[in-house]
């Protein structure tokens, strides 16, 4: 029987959907450290129990195995809606499920927020910009998205979710926030999710060739996990007029090839760089303009790439020592 924290309790009651994922679990940990009661809602489609194992004994933490696609109820003051497969390897595996999670799942959480008078933060993504024609990407840029491509289940699902969030705010008065998350990395990443940082580190640590799709000139910017979570919490606690999208990411840009070379410089390895054809609709440039985050949240990333990569390398070194790593999937 699941516990319910009901009206009259003094703790802030927070629901984190997708709370057993990479970012969700770290968000749960940070919110618990701040003294909140946290309910983690996750159907473990891409999340994992081991990510939240350290919190299960905490009386202020509750895990509910449930999909946001199905109706859910409870008493909450705040809802962080992070539920959705987030790497191409995962969201392309079942594109219809991904789209339903983004749209139906967000609709269910908005209905819950409306019913309980809760504040809702929607985790959107830099993918809504598609393969951008504007650089760096500002929040008022509408994007360049292929509506029928292999990535569109995620891109268009998240764009639709932003529409729902905006309409619930305008027409139903729900107190909402929208964060557009750019590439994030750090300890706790799933070694099998196909993200470029985890792929490069695992390939270098295991002595396999580092796979680059395209010529490596495409750019990304990488925000460390801790910085990203602080930005999300800052947005949830921002003044109520901050209902417009806010980019959270690192504005320091790096080419994919330079990232590979940086990883190889940090890990003694016999790995070489192996160039492969570029996947469909892979964006050539991805870098946030974080002016809004600086202005409205007083936020900017603090952890430099070398430091963050060092922490992440050590995390994967321990993972590899404890178990075998399967073949590395395509990079994101």
Tab-separated table of C-alpha atoms in Angstrom:
chain	number	residue	atom	x	y	z
A	1	UNK	CA	0.000	0.000	0.000
A	2	UNK	CA	1.544	3.315	-1.040
A	3	UNK	CA	1.758	6.155	1.450
A	4	UNK	CA	-0.007	9.443	0.819
A	5	UNK	CA	1.216	12.753	2.161
A	6	UNK	CA	-1.966	14.744	2.611
A	7	UNK	CA	-3.004	18.329	3.143
A	8	UNK	CA	-1.928	19.679	6.511
A	9	UNK	CA	1.552	18.106	6.480
A	10	UNK	CA	4.267	20.736	6.876
A	11	UNK	CA	6.754	19.380	4.350
A	12	UNK	CA	6.741	20.514	0.750
A	13	UNK	CA	5.226	17.587	-1.161
A	14	UNK	CA	7.027	17.067	-4.442
A	15	UNK	CA	6.331	14.603	-7.256
A	16	UNK	CA	9.191	13.789	-9.627
A	17	UNK	CA	8.094	11.794	-12.666
A	18	UNK	CA	10.936	9.909	-14.303
A	19	UNK	CA	12.620	10.118	-10.915
A	20	UNK	CA	14.558	6.863	-11.330
A	21	UNK	CA	16.395	8.144	-14.406
A	22	UNK	CA	19.807	9.785	-14.623
A	23	UNK	CA	18.670	13.353	-13.971
A	24	UNK	CA	15.529	12.425	-12.048
A	25	UNK	CA	17.416	10.464	-9.414
A	26	UNK	CA	19.884	13.276	-8.811
A	27	UNK	CA	16.995	15.739	-8.604
A	28	UNK	CA	15.283	13.513	-6.022
A	29	UNK	CA	18.497	13.393	-3.997
A	30	UNK	CA	18.917	17.170	-4.074
A	31	UNK	CA	15.273	17.789	-3.111
A	32	UNK	CA	15.570	15.348	-0.202
A	33	UNK	CA	18.729	17.129	0.959
A	34	UNK	CA	16.666	20.339	1.005
A	35	UNK	CA	14.198	18.759	3.468
A	36	UNK	CA	11.283	18.010	1.143
A	37	UNK	CA	9.028	14.969	0.893
A	38	UNK	CA	9.676	13.412	-2.505
A	39	UNK	CA	7.543	10.928	-4.425
A	40	UNK	CA	9.347	9.319	-7.356
A	41	UNK	CA	7.008	8.112	-10.102
A	42	UNK	CA	8.669	5.870	-12.692
A	43	UNK	CA	7.692	2.771	-14.656
A	44	UNK	CA	11.398	1.832	-15.059
A	45	UNK	CA	11.154	1.871	-18.863
A	46	UNK	CA	14.556	3.567	-18.974
A	47	UNK	CA	15.023	4.373	-15.269
A	48	UNK	CA	16.547	1.900	-12.813
A	49	UNK	CA	15.911	0.941	-9.193
A	50	UNK	CA	19.614	1.150	-8.378
A	51	UNK	CA	19.515	4.876	-9.128
A	52	UNK	CA	17.190	5.444	-6.169
A	53	UNK	CA	18.309	2.562	-3.936
A	54	UNK	CA	20.079	4.960	-1.573
A	55	UNK	CA	16.857	6.854	-0.825
A	56	UNK	CA	14.431	3.997	-0.170
A	57	UNK	CA	15.067	3.960	3.579
A	58	UNK	CA	14.446	7.700	3.859
A	59	UNK	CA	11.005	8.280	5.454
A	60	UNK	CA	10.571	11.375	3.266
A	61	UNK	CA	11.025	9.378	0.070
A	62	UNK	CA	8.453	7.253	-1.722
A	63	UNK	CA	8.796	5.235	-4.915
A	64	UNK	CA	5.728	4.445	-7.035
A	65	UNK	CA	6.171	2.201	-10.072
A	66	UNK	CA	3.690	3.705	-12.509
A	67	UNK	CA	3.533	5.149	-16.034
A	68	UNK	CA	2.555	8.782	-16.583
A	69	UNK	CA	0.546	7.577	-19.590
A	70	UNK	CA	-1.946	6.200	-17.038
A	71	UNK	CA	-3.943	8.468	-14.719
A	72	UNK	CA	-2.416	9.176	-11.320
A	73	UNK	CA	-3.513	11.091	-8.234
A	74	UNK	CA	-1.979	12.335	-5.011
A	75	UNK	CA	-1.471	15.432	-2.889
A	76	UNK	CA	1.444	17.502	-4.130
A	77	UNK	CA	2.661	21.091	-3.976
A	78	UNK	CA	5.114	20.769	-6.871
A	79	UNK	CA	5.465	18.446	-9.854
A	80	UNK	CA	8.680	18.020	-11.819
A	81	UNK	CA	7.632	16.236	-15.016
A	82	UNK	CA	10.799	14.552	-16.321
A	83	UNK	CA	9.236	11.293	-17.526
A	84	UNK	CA	10.276	10.401	-21.093
A	85	UNK	CA	13.024	8.410	-22.805
A	86	UNK	CA	15.651	11.058	-23.539
A	87	UNK	CA	18.399	9.540	-25.696
A	88	UNK	CA	17.950	8.615	-29.382
A	89	UNK	CA	18.868	5.024	-28.564
A	90	UNK	CA	15.904	4.833	-26.176
A	91	UNK	CA	13.285	7.137	-27.656
A	92	UNK	CA	13.581	5.631	-31.143
A	93	UNK	CA	13.138	2.099	-29.782
A	94	UNK	CA	9.377	2.650	-29.423
A	95	UNK	CA	8.535	6.011	-31.008
A	96	UNK	CA	4.786	5.761	-30.374
A	97	UNK	CA	5.410	5.128	-26.676
A	98	UNK	CA	7.786	8.098	-26.601
A	99	UNK	CA	5.209	10.397	-28.165
A	100	UNK	CA	2.471	9.174	-25.815
A	101	UNK	CA	4.726	9.720	-22.804
A	102	UNK	CA	5.472	13.283	-23.876
A	103	UNK	CA	1.904	14.277	-24.735
A	104	UNK	CA	-0.491	12.047	-22.770
A	105	UNK	CA	1.872	11.887	-19.815
A	106	UNK	CA	2.199	15.661	-19.689
A	107	UNK	CA	-1.574	16.039	-20.021
A	108	UNK	CA	-2.095	13.717	-17.041
A	109	UNK	CA	0.391	15.663	-14.923
A	110	UNK	CA	-1.225	18.970	-15.882
A	111	UNK	CA	-4.633	17.626	-14.910
A	112	UNK	CA	-3.162	16.562	-11.575
A	113	UNK	CA	-1.596	19.996	-11.060
A	114	UNK	CA	-4.900	21.672	-11.893
A	115	UNK	CA	-6.847	19.368	-9.565
A	116	UNK	CA	-4.488	19.821	-6.592
A	117	UNK	CA	-3.371	23.409	-7.168
A	118	UNK	CA	0.227	22.280	-7.640
A	119	UNK	CA	3.010	24.079	-9.463
A	120	UNK	CA	4.349	22.119	-12.466
A	121	UNK	CA	7.748	22.230	-14.131
A	122	UNK	CA	7.904	20.628	-17.571
A	123	UNK	CA	11.236	19.174	-18.659
A	124	UNK	CA	11.491	20.096	-22.323
A	125	UNK	CA	14.589	19.764	-24.455
A	126	UNK	CA	16.972	21.447	-26.842
A	127	UNK	CA	15.677	18.915	-29.389
A	128	UNK	CA	12.682	21.198	-29.965
A	129	UNK	CA	15.087	23.416	-31.948
A	130	UNK	CA	15.775	20.527	-34.362
A	131	UNK	CA	18.760	21.140	-36.657
A	132	UNK	CA	18.877	24.856	-35.861
A	133	UNK	CA	19.358	27.628	-38.398
A	134	UNK	CA	20.011	30.119	-35.568
A	135	UNK	CA	23.099	29.912	-33.393
A	136	UNK	CA	23.305	29.922	-30.425
A	137	UNK	CA	19.698	28.973	-29.756
A	138	UNK	CA	17.527	31.543	-27.966
A	139	UNK	CA	14.192	30.595	-26.457
A	140	UNK	CA	12.274	32.738	-28.977
A	141	UNK	CA	13.599	30.618	-31.866
A	142	UNK	CA	10.857	28.311	-33.176
A	143	UNK	CA	13.179	25.640	-34.501
A	144	UNK	CA	13.825	23.608	-37.651
A	145	UNK	CA	12.277	20.184	-37.053
A	146	UNK	CA	11.487	17.364	-39.474
A	147	UNK	CA	7.998	16.282	-38.412
A	148	UNK	CA	8.351	12.867	-40.087
A	149	UNK	CA	11.948	11.942	-39.217
A	150	UNK	CA	13.217	9.243	-36.882
A	151	UNK	CA	13.816	11.823	-34.125
A	152	UNK	CA	10.440	13.536	-34.467
A	153	UNK	CA	8.681	11.280	-31.926
A	154	UNK	CA	10.775	13.033	-29.291
A	155	UNK	CA	11.164	16.461	-30.913
A	156	UNK	CA	7.483	16.886	-31.761
A	157	UNK	CA	6.321	15.158	-28.587
A	158	UNK	CA	8.179	17.697	-26.487
A	159	UNK	CA	6.949	20.581	-28.648
A	160	UNK	CA	3.387	19.352	-28.163
A	161	UNK	CA	3.992	19.089	-24.431
A	162	UNK	CA	5.124	22.723	-24.334
A	163	UNK	CA	1.874	23.679	-26.073
A	164	UNK	CA	-0.189	21.833	-23.466
A	165	UNK	CA	1.727	23.434	-20.612
A	166	UNK	CA	1.266	26.898	-22.092
A	167	UNK	CA	-2.471	26.360	-22.684
A	168	UNK	CA	-3.067	25.016	-19.175
A	169	UNK	CA	-1.394	28.128	-17.822
A	170	UNK	CA	-3.389	30.509	-20.023
A	171	UNK	CA	-6.801	28.839	-19.840
A	172	UNK	CA	-6.771	27.042	-16.483
A	173	UNK	CA	-4.423	29.212	-14.453
A	174	UNK	CA	-1.995	26.378	-13.653
A	175	UNK	CA	1.301	27.683	-12.288
A	176	UNK	CA	3.818	26.323	-14.799
A	177	UNK	CA	7.491	26.395	-15.736
A	178	UNK	CA	9.252	25.121	-18.889
A	179	UNK	CA	12.937	24.192	-18.889
A	180	UNK	CA	14.698	23.355	-22.154
A	181	UNK	CA	17.493	20.982	-21.202
A	182	UNK	CA	20.645	20.820	-23.309
A	183	UNK	CA	23.209	17.983	-23.340
A	184	UNK	CA	23.904	16.901	-19.777
A	185	UNK	CA	26.451	14.441	-18.422
A	186	UNK	CA	27.906	13.189	-15.157
A	187	UNK	CA	28.010	10.243	-12.755
A	188	UNK	CA	24.844	8.169	-12.890
A	189	UNK	CA	24.568	8.139	-16.684
A	190	UNK	CA	23.249	4.915	-18.183
A	191	UNK	CA	26.210	3.260	-19.942
A	192	UNK	CA	23.845	1.853	-22.573
A	193	UNK	CA	21.930	5.017	-23.542
A	194	UNK	CA	24.131	5.947	-26.502
A	195	UNK	CA	25.038	9.451	-25.381
A	196	UNK	CA	28.234	10.807	-26.827
A	197	UNK	CA	30.008	11.424	-23.485
A	198	UNK	CA	29.252	7.971	-22.070
A	199	UNK	CA	30.088	6.272	-25.381
A	200	UNK	CA	33.459	7.974	-25.730
A	201	UNK	CA	34.460	7.286	-22.125
A	202	UNK	CA	33.424	3.626	-22.211
A	203	UNK	CA	35.107	3.052	-25.566
A	204	UNK	CA	38.339	4.623	-24.331
A	205	UNK	CA	38.300	2.727	-21.021
A	206	UNK	CA	37.708	-0.604	-22.759
A	207	UNK	CA	40.236	0.015	-25.528
A	208	UNK	CA	37.671	0.066	-28.321
A	209	UNK	CA	37.827	2.583	-31.147
A	210	UNK	CA	35.924	5.794	-30.484
A	211	UNK	CA	33.012	6.067	-32.890
A	212	UNK	CA	32.261	9.471	-34.397
A	213	UNK	CA	29.273	9.860	-36.702
A	214	UNK	CA	30.024	12.332	-39.474
A	215	UNK	CA	33.365	14.123	-39.631
A	216	UNK	CA	33.238	15.284	-36.014
A	217	UNK	CA	32.784	18.953	-36.886
A	218	UNK	CA	29.274	19.040	-35.412
A	219	UNK	CA	29.196	20.919	-32.123
A	220	UNK	CA	27.617	20.272	-28.753
A	221	UNK	CA	27.755	21.931	-25.355
A	222	UNK	CA	27.852	19.823	-22.208
A	223	UNK	CA	26.376	20.805	-18.846
A	224	UNK	CA	27.380	18.911	-15.726
A	225	UNK	CA	24.592	17.099	-13.878
A	226	UNK	CA	24.851	19.137	-10.656
A	227	UNK	CA	24.695	22.466	-12.498
A	228	UNK	CA	21.667	21.332	-14.491
A	229	UNK	CA	19.723	20.216	-11.410
A	230	UNK	CA	20.455	23.490	-9.613
A	231	UNK	CA	19.093	25.364	-12.627
A	232	UNK	CA	15.907	23.279	-12.660
A	233	UNK	CA	15.283	23.846	-8.956
A	234	UNK	CA	16.014	27.545	-9.412
A	235	UNK	CA	13.383	27.720	-12.149
A	236	UNK	CA	10.765	25.953	-10.030
A	237	UNK	CA	11.363	28.536	-7.294
A	238	UNK	CA	11.466	31.546	-9.631
A	239	UNK	CA	8.762	34.247	-9.431
A	240	UNK	CA	5.374	33.178	-10.789
A	241	UNK	CA	5.627	35.387	-13.892
A	242	UNK	CA	8.525	33.255	-15.204
A	243	UNK	CA	6.283	30.920	-17.202
A	244	UNK	CA	8.159	31.239	-20.505
A	245	UNK	CA	10.771	28.643	-21.590
A	246	UNK	CA	14.234	28.869	-20.084
A	247	UNK	CA	17.321	27.232	-21.606
A	248	UNK	CA	19.485	25.382	-19.093
A	249	UNK	CA	22.796	24.195	-20.489
A	250	UNK	CA	26.429	25.117	-20.911
A	251	UNK	CA	27.108	27.839	-23.507
A	252	UNK	CA	30.717	26.664	-23.970
A	253	UNK	CA	30.716	24.910	-27.344
A	254	UNK	CA	32.973	22.039	-28.440
A	255	UNK	CA	33.156	19.886	-31.564
A	256	UNK	CA	32.443	16.183	-31.213
A	257	UNK	CA	35.951	15.431	-32.492
A	258	UNK	CA	37.522	17.734	-29.905
A	259	UNK	CA	35.485	15.993	-27.193
A	260	UNK	CA	36.844	12.615	-28.360
A	261	UNK	CA	40.392	13.968	-28.325
A	262	UNK	CA	39.862	15.407	-24.829
A	263	UNK	CA	38.625	12.060	-23.504
A	264	UNK	CA	41.591	10.250	-25.085
A	265	UNK	CA	43.960	12.752	-23.479
A	266	UNK	CA	42.447	11.987	-20.062
A	267	UNK	CA	42.364	8.183	-20.426
A	268	UNK	CA	45.488	6.185	-21.377
A	269	UNK	CA	44.062	4.121	-24.229
A	270	UNK	CA	44.916	2.414	-27.488
A	271	UNK	CA	41.623	3.594	-28.949
A	272	UNK	CA	41.579	5.306	-32.320
A	273	UNK	CA	38.852	7.455	-33.846
A	274	UNK	CA	36.525	5.593	-36.205
A	275	UNK	CA	34.360	7.786	-38.456
A	276	UNK	CA	30.908	6.504	-39.464
A	277	UNK	CA	28.034	7.954	-41.565
A	278	UNK	CA	25.982	10.671	-39.851
A	279	UNK	CA	22.543	9.504	-38.602
A	280	UNK	CA	19.359	11.025	-40.040
A	281	UNK	CA	18.470	14.534	-38.795
A	282	UNK	CA	21.504	14.728	-36.491
A	283	UNK	CA	21.895	18.449	-35.686
A	284	UNK	CA	25.129	20.125	-36.746
A	285	UNK	CA	25.118	22.762	-34.004
A	286	UNK	CA	23.630	22.703	-30.542
A	287	UNK	CA	24.482	25.440	-28.067
A	288	UNK	CA	22.212	27.394	-25.698
A	289	UNK	CA	21.881	31.089	-25.187
A	290	UNK	CA	21.483	31.207	-21.392
A	291	UNK	CA	20.815	34.941	-21.058
A	292	UNK	CA	17.321	34.303	-19.654
A	293	UNK	CA	18.679	31.899	-17.041
A	294	UNK	CA	21.209	34.496	-15.942
A	295	UNK	CA	18.604	37.277	-15.845
A	296	UNK	CA	15.671	35.500	-14.213
A	297	UNK	CA	17.362	32.773	-12.155
A	298	UNK	CA	20.811	34.193	-11.479
A	299	UNK	CA	22.087	30.861	-12.823
A	300	UNK	CA	25.003	29.818	-14.962
A	301	UNK	CA	27.044	26.604	-15.049
A	302	UNK	CA	30.027	26.369	-12.711
A	303	UNK	CA	31.676	22.995	-13.363
A	304	UNK	CA	34.263	23.124	-16.189
A	305	UNK	CA	34.314	20.284	-18.722
A	306	UNK	CA	37.646	18.832	-17.588
A	307	UNK	CA	36.458	18.537	-13.993
A	308	UNK	CA	33.093	17.068	-14.946
A	309	UNK	CA	34.678	14.585	-17.347
A	310	UNK	CA	37.101	13.508	-14.626
A	311	UNK	CA	34.226	12.698	-12.272
A	312	UNK	CA	32.340	10.894	-15.028
A	313	UNK	CA	35.379	8.880	-16.091
A	314	UNK	CA	35.883	7.695	-12.523
A	315	UNK	CA	32.200	6.696	-12.305
A	316	UNK	CA	32.413	4.591	-15.473
A	317	UNK	CA	35.748	3.135	-14.390
A	318	UNK	CA	33.984	1.744	-11.323
A	319	UNK	CA	31.035	0.511	-13.404
A	320	UNK	CA	33.344	-1.352	-15.776
A	321	UNK	CA	35.273	-2.880	-12.877
A	322	UNK	CA	32.040	-4.196	-11.341
A	323	UNK	CA	30.426	-5.646	-14.448
A	324	UNK	CA	30.907	-6.157	-18.171
A	325	UNK	CA	29.741	-3.376	-20.503
A	326	UNK	CA	27.803	-4.429	-23.638
A	327	UNK	CA	28.623	-3.137	-27.101
A	328	UNK	CA	28.282	0.627	-27.277
A	329	UNK	CA	25.203	1.917	-29.164
A	330	UNK	CA	25.021	4.876	-31.526
A	331	UNK	CA	25.956	8.235	-30.086
A	332	UNK	CA	23.563	11.088	-29.394
